[in-house]
Amino acid sequence: MRKSHLVVQIGSKVVRIGNCGDHEPLLTHFWSPEDAFDESLITRLFRVWLQNPLMVDCSKTEILVVENLLLPMAKKMLIYRVFTQNLGIAKVTFVPDALMSLVASGLRNGLIVDVGWEHLMVIPVFDLRIIDHGLQISTKGGSWLADQISTVLSTGAESTSEKVIERLLCQAVELTDKDILLRNVIDQEFVGEKAADNFDLDDFPIIPLIMRAYDSLAVDVRESLKKQVVFSGLAFWTPALRTHCELLLPEFRVVESLGPWTGGSLYFEQLIRSDSLERFEKSKPAPNDWHLQKFEVYK
């Protein structure tokens, strides 16, 4: 059996797995944050998935893990241990999901706005390198928003934050009093405005956090990132939220992305091709010509 190459994205709410080179994952599994990163559960799930539907030989399989930028080292080691020790995977490589979102946009430079479950992050990237001093982090992620929704709305309302945001930000929908209250929370506390500065350092909404990241960058870097804003996480799956943010930032340009998993699939495929080409170049026979070989050293 030939080598297999898989792309895996593991988050607090969802797991995606599929074959390298595909445009979308073969399997998507949703779980609760309480169950996420449980070693026995991950081992059991992946043991089943690797047999069916993926049908791969673990000893001949390489996996690219698309990881969250703030993934703790303990959880990273847990994932590595599950794949290499528990399942016998041949090789495991980790890459940040922010960079893969940028790759899925066809870009090397950009501002990544990642609305994750635990954190909201704005990540400046230049030439596929994260600019650490410009990284901005807030606690207003999907978990914070879900708490606000459950507090304001009554039992029986929509179960997902995506559906709630899509409905509230749609101008054609008539809103109830509770809807208006929640819409104000989203506008003021979650999305925010440019000039808003009455927040704690780790509590900024989306728009002010983007401006803080932008203002922290060097002048020559700013302009190359200004027109290349990529949304990831909750904002990627919620077009109404993305459009709302775009209207509040007219001088910025939002670029569509296919998502971090697809970016990882494209990136992994390119790595495999580059490695194959390098091996091919090294294995080519040396030309039987003195002039071409006079600078070659053979041991």
PDB file of C-alpha atoms in Angstrom, residues 18 34 47 56 63 102 195 252 260:
ATOM      1  CA  GLY A  18      -9.769  14.309   5.011  1.00  0.00           C
ATOM      2  CA  GLU A  34     -16.001  19.448  27.663  1.00  0.00           C
ATOM      3  CA  ARG A  47      -9.137   4.558  15.191  1.00  0.00           C
ATOM      4  CA  VAL A  56      -5.440   3.858   5.406  1.00  0.00           C
ATOM      5  CA  ILE A  63      -0.768  13.627   9.053  1.00  0.00           C
ATOM      6  CA  LEU A 102      -4.236  32.842   4.427  1.00  0.00           C
ATOM      7  CA  ALA A 195     -13.052  54.712  18.446  1.00  0.00           C
ATOM      8  CA  PHE A 252      -9.971  47.834   4.603  1.00  0.00           C
ATOM      9  CA  PRO A 260      -8.007  26.640   7.366  1.00  0.00           C
TER      10      PRO A 260
END
